[in-house]
Amino acid sequence: QDAIRIEGLSKTYDGGHRALRDIDLTVPAGSVFGLLGPNGAGKSTLINILAGLVIKTAGKVRIWGWDQDDNPRQSRASIGVMPQELNLDPFFTPRGALEVQAGLYGVPKSHRRSDEILEMVGLSDKAEAYARTLSGGMRRRLLLAKALVHHPQVLVLDEPTAGVDIELRQMLWENVRKLNRERGMTIILTTHYLEEAEEMCDEIAIINHGDLVARDSTTNLLGQL
Ligand code: ADP
Ligand code: ADP
């Protein structure tokens, strides 16, 4: 089964900038998949379309079998996104933020696992601290936690380790591996660190100027460089 199936996906922003051009891409269920490319290539646009935050201009997107247009609710429920921007409501605590997120996704109270998720990302100590007092690293941990509250089958991380210190990078990598191996979660991450892609990803796609220019196993693709 494919976790993600994208056909003929294009995005032209208001003003005429073509950020994505006729992308065909499938991501197998259970894999760790890397989306690589230089700044401005279209990676965030692609991820934001998957997340339902940016409206595509053309094409088909299926998430966990659900067509984004025909089954918007189910497709949205199947995916969790850790964004790149560290935007958080400064007046929420991590516990509060997770409750709100769970409410937004309609997760029943009996299925909420805030403590477990906070523990996993290493935020238990800060569960009651206001977000405005959290460091950049803590905010990233909270954003990962928020992406997990509705138990998505597919987790997307947009540049999860850009500008983070070694300790946090190791923690994020460890979390990602655990989610993939122990829960079979499909992971998609964007990065411009080749080393990170090599370390983490089973398969890689490379985007440049809105075009998908390569897609192969990590060994085949990075072995050629
Ligand atoms: P990235 O690190 O992914 O390259 P950018 O710096 O390109 O991020 O973009 C940061 C944010 O600004 C994104 O949310 C993106 O959608 C938005 N953005 C980027 N370029 C433009 C633009 N030309 N006009 C409006 N918004 C933009
Ligand atoms: P990446 O994540 O690979 O850096 P983006 O998807 O952020 O690339 O951006 C792809 C292109 O689309 C860039 O040229 C960027 O400036 C442009 N872009 C991104 N967001 C917007 C936006 N909201 N409005 C207009 N142009 C945008």
CSV table of C-alpha atoms and ligand atoms in Angstrom, one decimal:
chain,number,residue,atom,x,y,z
A,1,GLN,CA,0.0,0.0,0.0
A,2,ASP,CA,1.0,3.6,-0.6
A,3,ALA,CA,0.9,6.0,2.3
A,4,ILE,CA,1.0,8.9,-0.2
A,5,ARG,CA,0.0,9.0,-3.8
A,6,ILE,CA,0.5,12.2,-5.7
A,7,GLU,CA,-0.4,12.5,-9.4
A,8,GLY,CA,0.1,15.5,-11.7
A,9,LEU,CA,0.5,17.9,-8.8
A,10,SER,CA,1.1,21.5,-9.7
A,11,LYS,CA,1.0,24.7,-7.6
A,12,THR,CA,1.1,28.3,-9.0
A,13,TYR,CA,1.0,31.0,-6.3
A,14,ASP,CA,-1.0,34.2,-6.7
A,15,GLY,CA,1.3,36.4,-8.7
A,16,GLY,CA,2.2,33.5,-11.1
A,17,HIS,CA,5.1,31.9,-9.4
A,18,ARG,CA,5.2,28.1,-10.3
A,19,ALA,CA,6.3,26.4,-7.2
A,20,LEU,CA,5.5,22.8,-8.3
A,21,ARG,CA,5.2,21.4,-11.8
A,22,ASP,CA,3.4,18.2,-12.6
A,23,ILE,CA,4.7,16.1,-9.7
A,24,ASP,CA,4.1,12.3,-9.6
A,25,LEU,CA,5.2,10.7,-6.4
A,26,THR,CA,4.3,7.7,-4.2
A,27,VAL,CA,5.6,7.0,-0.7
A,28,PRO,CA,5.3,3.4,0.4
A,29,ALA,CA,3.6,2.7,3.7
A,30,GLY,CA,6.1,2.0,6.5
A,31,SER,CA,9.0,3.8,4.9
A,32,VAL,CA,11.1,6.8,6.0
A,33,PHE,CA,11.1,9.0,3.0
A,34,GLY,CA,13.3,12.1,2.4
A,35,LEU,CA,12.4,15.1,0.3
A,36,LEU,CA,15.6,16.9,-0.7
A,37,GLY,CA,16.3,20.0,-2.7
A,38,PRO,CA,17.8,23.5,-2.4
A,39,ASN,CA,16.1,26.5,-0.9
A,40,GLY,CA,13.1,27.6,-2.9
A,41,ALA,CA,12.8,24.2,-4.7
A,42,GLY,CA,9.2,23.6,-3.6
A,43,LYS,CA,9.6,21.3,-0.6
A,44,SER,CA,7.5,23.3,1.9
A,45,THR,CA,4.9,23.9,-0.8
A,46,LEU,CA,4.5,20.2,-1.3
A,47,ILE,CA,4.3,19.5,2.5
A,48,ASN,CA,1.9,22.3,3.0
A,49,ILE,CA,-0.4,20.8,0.3
A,50,LEU,CA,-0.2,17.4,2.1
A,51,ALA,CA,-1.1,19.2,5.3
A,52,GLY,CA,-4.0,20.9,3.7
A,53,LEU,CA,-2.5,24.4,4.4
A,54,VAL,CA,-1.9,25.3,0.8
A,55,ILE,CA,-4.5,24.7,-2.0
A,56,LYS,CA,-3.1,22.9,-5.0
A,57,THR,CA,-3.6,24.3,-8.5
A,58,ALA,CA,-3.9,20.9,-10.2
A,59,GLY,CA,-3.5,17.2,-9.5
A,60,LYS,CA,-4.6,14.4,-7.2
A,61,VAL,CA,-3.4,13.8,-3.7
A,62,ARG,CA,-4.2,10.6,-1.8
A,63,ILE,CA,-3.2,10.2,1.9
A,64,TRP,CA,-3.5,6.7,3.3
A,65,GLY,CA,-5.9,5.9,0.4
A,66,TRP,CA,-8.1,8.9,1.1
A,67,ASP,CA,-8.5,11.4,-1.8
A,68,GLN,CA,-7.9,14.9,-0.4
A,69,ASP,CA,-10.8,16.4,-2.4
A,70,ASP,CA,-13.3,13.6,-2.0
A,71,ASN,CA,-12.5,12.7,1.7
A,72,PRO,CA,-10.9,15.8,3.2
A,73,ARG,CA,-11.6,14.8,6.8
A,74,GLN,CA,-10.2,11.3,6.6
A,75,SER,CA,-7.1,12.4,4.6
A,76,ARG,CA,-6.4,15.2,7.1
A,77,ALA,CA,-6.8,12.8,10.0
A,78,SER,CA,-4.2,10.4,8.5
A,79,ILE,CA,-1.4,12.9,8.5
A,80,GLY,CA,0.5,14.9,11.2
A,81,VAL,CA,2.8,17.7,10.3
A,82,MET,CA,5.6,19.2,12.3
A,83,PRO,CA,6.1,22.6,10.7
A,84,GLN,CA,9.3,24.4,10.2
A,85,GLU,CA,8.2,27.7,11.8
A,86,LEU,CA,8.3,27.7,15.6
A,87,ASN,CA,4.9,29.4,15.9
A,88,LEU,CA,3.1,28.5,19.1
A,89,ASP,CA,0.5,30.3,21.1
A,90,PRO,CA,2.6,31.9,23.9
A,91,PHE,CA,-0.2,31.6,26.5
A,92,PHE,CA,-0.6,27.8,26.2
A,93,THR,CA,1.4,25.3,28.2
A,94,PRO,CA,2.5,22.1,26.3
A,95,ARG,CA,-0.2,20.1,28.1
A,96,GLY,CA,-2.8,22.8,27.1
A,97,ALA,CA,-1.6,22.9,23.6
A,98,LEU,CA,-1.9,19.2,23.2
A,99,GLU,CA,-5.5,19.2,24.6
A,100,VAL,CA,-6.5,21.9,22.2
A,101,GLN,CA,-4.9,20.0,19.3
A,102,ALA,CA,-6.7,16.8,20.3
A,103,GLY,CA,-9.9,18.7,20.5
A,104,LEU,CA,-9.4,20.2,17.0
A,105,TYR,CA,-8.9,16.6,15.6
A,106,GLY,CA,-11.9,15.2,17.6
A,107,VAL,CA,-9.7,12.8,19.6
A,108,PRO,CA,-12.0,11.4,22.3
A,109,LYS,CA,-10.8,12.1,25.9
A,110,SER,CA,-10.3,8.3,26.5
A,111,HIS,CA,-7.9,8.2,23.6
A,112,ARG,CA,-5.7,11.1,24.6
A,113,ARG,CA,-2.2,10.3,25.6
A,114,SER,CA,-0.7,13.7,26.4
A,115,ASP,CA,1.5,12.4,29.2
A,116,GLU,CA,2.9,9.6,27.1
A,117,ILE,CA,3.6,12.0,24.2
A,118,LEU,CA,5.2,14.6,26.4
A,119,GLU,CA,7.4,12.0,27.9
A,120,MET,CA,8.4,10.7,24.5
A,121,VAL,CA,9.6,14.1,23.2
A,122,GLY,CA,11.3,14.9,26.6
A,123,LEU,CA,8.9,17.6,27.7
A,124,SER,CA,7.4,16.1,30.8
A,125,ASP,CA,9.2,18.6,33.0
A,126,LYS,CA,7.8,21.5,31.0
A,127,ALA,CA,4.2,20.3,30.7
A,128,GLU,CA,2.9,23.3,32.7
A,129,ALA,CA,5.3,26.0,31.4
A,130,TYR,CA,4.0,28.7,29.2
A,131,ALA,CA,5.1,28.4,25.6
A,132,ARG,CA,6.6,31.9,25.6
A,133,THR,CA,9.1,30.6,28.2
A,134,LEU,CA,10.2,27.6,26.1
A,135,SER,CA,13.5,27.6,24.3
A,136,GLY,CA,13.7,26.9,20.5
A,137,GLY,CA,14.5,23.3,21.2
A,138,MET,CA,11.6,22.9,23.5
A,139,ARG,CA,9.3,24.5,21.0
A,140,ARG,CA,10.4,22.0,18.4
A,141,ARG,CA,9.7,19.1,20.8
A,142,LEU,CA,6.2,20.5,21.4
A,143,LEU,CA,5.6,20.9,17.7
A,144,LEU,CA,6.5,17.2,17.2
A,145,ALA,CA,4.2,16.3,20.1
A,146,LYS,CA,1.3,18.3,18.5
A,147,ALA,CA,1.8,16.4,15.2
A,148,LEU,CA,1.3,13.1,17.0
A,149,VAL,CA,-1.9,13.8,19.2
A,150,HIS,CA,-4.3,12.3,16.7
A,151,HIS,CA,-2.2,9.2,16.1
A,152,PRO,CA,-1.7,9.8,12.4
A,153,GLN,CA,-0.4,7.0,10.1
A,154,VAL,CA,1.9,9.5,8.3
A,155,LEU,CA,4.2,11.9,10.0
A,156,VAL,CA,5.7,14.8,8.0
A,157,LEU,CA,8.6,16.8,9.4
A,158,ASP,CA,9.7,20.0,7.6
A,159,GLU,CA,13.4,20.6,8.1
A,160,PRO,CA,13.2,19.1,11.6
A,161,THR,CA,16.9,19.6,12.4
A,162,ALA,CA,17.7,22.9,10.7
A,163,GLY,CA,19.8,24.9,13.1
A,164,VAL,CA,19.3,22.6,16.1
A,165,ASP,CA,22.0,21.4,18.4
A,166,ILE,CA,23.4,17.9,18.5
A,167,GLU,CA,21.5,16.7,21.5
A,168,LEU,CA,18.1,17.7,20.0
A,169,ARG,CA,19.0,16.3,16.6
A,170,GLN,CA,19.8,13.0,18.2
A,171,MET,CA,16.5,13.1,20.1
A,172,LEU,CA,14.5,13.8,17.0
A,173,TRP,CA,16.2,11.1,15.0
A,174,GLU,CA,15.7,8.6,17.8
A,175,ASN,CA,12.0,9.6,18.0
A,176,VAL,CA,11.5,9.2,14.3
A,177,ARG,CA,13.2,5.8,14.2
A,178,LYS,CA,11.1,4.6,17.1
A,179,LEU,CA,7.8,5.8,15.6
A,180,ASN,CA,8.8,4.1,12.3
A,181,ARG,CA,10.0,0.8,13.7
A,182,GLU,CA,7.8,0.3,16.7
A,183,ARG,CA,4.5,1.7,15.4
A,184,GLY,CA,5.1,1.3,11.6
A,185,MET,CA,4.5,5.0,11.1
A,186,THR,CA,5.4,6.3,7.7
A,187,ILE,CA,7.7,9.3,7.9
A,188,ILE,CA,8.4,12.0,5.4
A,189,LEU,CA,11.0,14.5,6.1
A,190,THR,CA,12.5,17.4,4.2
A,191,THR,CA,16.2,18.3,4.8
A,192,HIS,CA,19.1,19.9,3.1
A,193,TYR,CA,21.5,17.8,5.1
A,194,LEU,CA,22.6,14.9,2.9
A,195,GLU,CA,24.0,13.3,6.0
A,196,GLU,CA,20.6,13.3,7.6
A,197,ALA,CA,19.0,11.8,4.6
A,198,GLU,CA,21.6,9.1,4.4
A,199,GLU,CA,21.3,8.3,8.1
A,200,MET,CA,17.5,8.3,8.2
A,201,CYS,CA,15.8,7.6,4.9
A,202,ASP,CA,15.0,4.4,3.0
A,203,GLU,CA,14.1,6.4,-0.2
A,204,ILE,CA,14.7,9.9,-1.4
A,205,ALA,CA,13.1,12.3,-3.9
A,206,ILE,CA,14.9,15.3,-5.1
A,207,ILE,CA,13.0,18.5,-6.1
A,208,ASN,CA,14.6,21.4,-8.0
A,209,HIS,CA,12.7,24.5,-9.2
A,210,GLY,CA,9.4,22.7,-8.7
A,211,ASP,CA,10.3,19.6,-10.7
A,212,LEU,CA,10.8,16.2,-9.4
A,213,VAL,CA,14.3,15.4,-10.8
A,214,ALA,CA,15.1,12.0,-9.1
A,215,ARG,CA,13.6,9.4,-6.9
A,216,ASP,CA,15.4,6.2,-5.7
A,217,SER,CA,16.6,4.3,-2.7
A,218,THR,CA,19.0,6.2,-0.6
A,219,THR,CA,21.8,3.8,-1.4
A,220,ASN,CA,21.3,4.1,-5.1
A,221,LEU,CA,20.9,7.8,-5.1
A,222,LEU,CA,23.5,9.0,-2.7
A,223,GLY,CA,25.9,6.2,-3.8
A,224,GLN,CA,26.1,8.0,-7.2
A,225,LEU,CA,27.3,11.3,-5.7
B,1,ADP,P1,12.1,27.5,3.3
B,1,ADP,O1,13.0,27.6,4.5
B,1,ADP,O2,11.1,26.4,3.3
B,1,ADP,O3,12.7,27.8,2.0
B,1,ADP,P2,11.0,30.1,2.9
B,1,ADP,O4,12.0,31.0,3.6
B,1,ADP,O5,11.1,30.0,1.4
B,1,ADP,O6,11.1,28.7,3.6
B,1,ADP,O7,9.6,30.6,3.3
B,1,ADP,C1,9.2,30.8,4.6
B,1,ADP,C2,7.7,31.1,4.5
B,1,ADP,O8,7.4,32.2,3.7
B,1,ADP,C3,6.9,29.9,4.0
B,1,ADP,O9,5.7,29.8,4.8
B,1,ADP,C4,6.5,30.3,2.6
B,1,ADP,O10,5.3,29.8,2.2
B,1,ADP,C5,6.5,31.8,2.6
B,1,ADP,N1,7.0,32.4,1.4
B,1,ADP,C6,8.1,32.0,0.8
B,1,ADP,N2,8.3,32.8,-0.3
B,1,ADP,C7,7.2,33.6,-0.4
B,1,ADP,C8,6.8,34.5,-1.4
B,1,ADP,N3,7.5,34.8,-2.5
B,1,ADP,N4,5.7,35.2,-1.1
B,1,ADP,C9,5.0,34.9,0.0
B,1,ADP,N5,5.3,34.0,0.9
B,1,ADP,C10,6.4,33.3,0.7
B,2,ADP,P1,11.5,25.1,-0.2
B,2,ADP,O1,10.7,24.7,0.9
B,2,ADP,O2,12.0,24.0,-1.1
B,2,ADP,O3,12.5,26.1,0.2
B,2,ADP,P2,9.1,26.6,-0.9
B,2,ADP,O4,8.1,25.6,-1.2
B,2,ADP,O5,9.1,27.3,0.4
B,2,ADP,O6,10.5,25.9,-1.2
B,2,ADP,O7,9.1,27.7,-2.1
B,2,ADP,C1,9.1,27.3,-3.5
B,2,ADP,C2,8.9,28.6,-4.3
B,2,ADP,O8,7.6,29.2,-4.1
B,2,ADP,C3,9.9,29.7,-3.8
B,2,ADP,O9,10.3,30.4,-5.0
B,2,ADP,C4,9.1,30.6,-2.9
B,2,ADP,O10,9.5,31.9,-2.9
B,2,ADP,C5,7.7,30.5,-3.5
B,2,ADP,N1,6.6,30.6,-2.5
B,2,ADP,C6,6.5,29.9,-1.4
B,2,ADP,N2,5.4,30.3,-0.7
B,2,ADP,C7,4.9,31.3,-1.4
B,2,ADP,C8,3.7,32.1,-1.2
B,2,ADP,N3,2.9,32.0,-0.2
B,2,ADP,N4,3.4,33.0,-2.2
B,2,ADP,C9,4.2,33.1,-3.3
B,2,ADP,N5,5.3,32.4,-3.5
B,2,ADP,C10,5.6,31.5,-2.6
